[in-house]
Amino acid sequence: TCLPAGWKALSQESMNSLGLPEETVAAFQAGEPHAGQFDTVTVTREPLNGDMTTTAYGDANVLAVSTLPEYALIDKQTATIDAAQTPLHIFSARIDAESPIRRYEQLSAVGGGNGYTFTGSFPLSLEDKEAAEVEFILKGVTFTDPAAKK
């Protein structure tokens, strides 16, 4: 994944200090706060039992998050990861009763027998510039080594 200017990959130590779940394999964070918080994109990995397409895995994850408290669909687009289509799901929800409602941009893909979910989490007041940076990250997801394409 390519990162916009000012974004950085977080170390395992930083991910642990943020309390990210153990299935989080990578996280990226904006260098400047937005609405008092740092915009973050996380990548989680889940072993799959059997074959599943990227499209089916993406659709299943859209269905799963639609049950979150105060879920509301903002937009749903189609993204392509290594020639496979998957939903780019943009929604708002509350993760738990104590948390504020937040905006999420999420897509999922399958690679190497695992399912991966890429999730951006932001305040509801996300501006177009910040949304474009996150969509740049999400739409740049690939399981192919970019150096091998040259």
Coordinates of C-alpha atoms in Angstrom, one line a residue:
T1 CA 0.0 0.0 0.0
C2 CA 1.3 3.5 -0.9
L3 CA 0.7 6.2 1.7
P4 CA -0.2 9.8 1.2
A5 CA 2.3 12.5 2.3
G6 CA 2.4 12.8 6.1
W7 CA 1.1 9.3 6.8
K8 CA 3.3 6.6 8.5
A9 CA 3.2 2.9 9.2
L10 CA 2.9 2.2 12.9
S11 CA 5.3 -0.1 14.7
Q12 CA 4.0 -3.2 16.6
E13 CA 4.8 -1.4 19.8
S14 CA 2.7 1.6 18.7
M15 CA -0.2 -0.7 17.7
N16 CA 0.0 -2.4 21.1
S17 CA -0.1 0.9 23.0
L18 CA -3.2 1.9 21.0
G19 CA -4.9 -1.3 22.2
L20 CA -5.5 -2.6 18.7
P21 CA -6.7 -6.2 18.5
E22 CA -4.1 -8.9 18.1
E23 CA -5.4 -9.8 14.6
T24 CA -4.2 -6.3 13.5
V25 CA -1.2 -6.9 11.2
A26 CA -0.6 -3.3 10.1
A27 CA -1.8 0.2 10.9
F28 CA -1.2 3.5 9.2
Q29 CA -1.7 6.9 10.8
A30 CA -1.9 10.5 9.6
G31 CA 0.9 12.7 11.0
E32 CA -1.4 15.6 11.8
P33 CA -4.5 15.3 14.1
H34 CA -8.0 15.9 12.7
A35 CA -10.7 17.0 15.1
G36 CA -8.3 16.2 17.9
Q37 CA -7.7 12.6 16.7
F38 CA -5.2 11.0 14.4
D39 CA -6.9 9.4 11.3
T40 CA -5.9 5.7 11.3
V41 CA -6.2 2.8 8.8
T42 CA -5.9 -0.7 10.3
V43 CA -5.4 -4.0 8.5
T44 CA -6.7 -7.2 10.2
R45 CA -6.1 -10.8 9.1
E46 CA -8.4 -13.7 9.6
P47 CA -7.6 -17.3 8.5
L48 CA -10.3 -18.6 6.2
N49 CA -11.8 -22.1 6.3
G50 CA -12.0 -23.0 2.7
D51 CA -12.0 -21.0 -0.5
M52 CA -13.7 -17.6 -0.6
T53 CA -13.5 -14.9 -3.2
T54 CA -12.6 -11.4 -2.4
T55 CA -16.1 -10.3 -3.5
A56 CA -17.8 -12.8 -1.2
Y57 CA -15.5 -11.9 1.7
G58 CA -16.2 -8.2 1.2
D59 CA -19.9 -8.7 1.0
A60 CA -19.8 -10.8 4.2
N61 CA -18.0 -8.1 6.1
V62 CA -20.4 -5.4 4.9
L63 CA -23.2 -7.6 6.3
A64 CA -21.4 -8.1 9.6
V65 CA -20.8 -4.4 10.3
S66 CA -24.3 -3.5 9.4
T67 CA -25.4 -5.0 12.7
L68 CA -23.3 -2.5 14.8
P69 CA -25.3 -0.1 17.0
E70 CA -26.5 3.1 15.2
Y71 CA -25.1 1.8 11.8
A72 CA -25.9 4.1 8.9
L73 CA -24.7 3.5 5.3
I74 CA -23.0 6.7 3.9
D75 CA -21.8 5.3 0.5
K76 CA -20.9 2.0 -1.2
Q77 CA -18.5 2.0 -4.1
T78 CA -16.7 -0.8 -5.9
A79 CA -12.9 -1.1 -5.6
T80 CA -10.6 -3.5 -7.4
I81 CA -7.8 -5.4 -5.7
D82 CA -5.5 -7.4 -8.0
A83 CA -8.4 -7.7 -10.6
A84 CA -11.0 -8.8 -8.0
Q85 CA -13.9 -6.5 -7.1
T86 CA -14.8 -5.7 -3.5
P87 CA -17.1 -3.2 -1.9
L88 CA -15.6 0.0 -0.5
H89 CA -18.1 0.4 2.3
I90 CA -18.4 3.9 3.9
F91 CA -20.6 4.0 7.0
S92 CA -21.1 5.4 10.5
A93 CA -21.6 3.4 13.6
R94 CA -20.9 3.1 17.3
I95 CA -18.5 0.3 18.2
D96 CA -19.9 0.0 21.8
A97 CA -22.2 2.0 24.1
E98 CA -19.4 4.1 25.5
S99 CA -17.8 5.1 22.1
P100 CA -18.9 8.0 20.0
I101 CA -20.5 7.4 16.6
R102 CA -17.6 7.4 14.0
R103 CA -17.2 7.3 10.3
Y104 CA -15.6 4.2 8.8
E105 CA -14.3 3.4 5.3
Q106 CA -13.7 -0.3 4.9
L107 CA -12.8 -2.9 2.2
S108 CA -11.9 -6.5 2.4
A109 CA -9.9 -8.9 0.3
V110 CA -8.6 -12.5 0.2
G111 CA -5.0 -13.5 -0.2
G112 CA -3.0 -16.6 0.6
G113 CA -5.9 -18.3 2.4
N114 CA -6.5 -15.4 4.7
G115 CA -9.2 -12.7 4.7
Y116 CA -7.9 -9.1 5.2
T117 CA -10.0 -6.1 6.2
F118 CA -8.7 -2.6 5.8
T119 CA -10.6 -0.1 8.0
G120 CA -10.2 3.7 8.2
S121 CA -11.7 5.1 11.4
F122 CA -12.4 8.8 11.8
P123 CA -14.6 11.5 13.5
L124 CA -17.8 12.1 11.6
S125 CA -16.6 15.5 10.5
L126 CA -14.1 14.0 8.0
E127 CA -13.3 16.5 5.3
D128 CA -13.0 15.8 1.6
K129 CA -9.2 16.0 1.7
E130 CA -8.9 13.5 4.6
A131 CA -11.4 11.2 2.9
A132 CA -9.4 11.3 -0.4
E133 CA -6.2 10.3 1.5
V134 CA -7.9 7.3 3.0
E135 CA -9.5 6.3 -0.2
F136 CA -6.0 6.6 -1.8
I137 CA -4.7 4.1 0.7
L138 CA -7.7 1.7 0.4
K139 CA -7.8 1.8 -3.4
G140 CA -4.0 1.1 -3.5
V141 CA -4.3 -2.3 -1.7
T142 CA -2.5 -5.1 -3.5
F143 CA -1.0 -8.5 -2.7
T144 CA 1.4 -8.2 -5.6
D145 CA 4.9 -6.9 -5.1
P146 CA 4.9 -3.5 -6.9
A147 CA 8.6 -4.0 -7.7
A148 CA 7.7 -7.2 -9.6
K149 CA 5.5 -5.2 -11.9
K150 CA 8.4 -3.1 -13.2

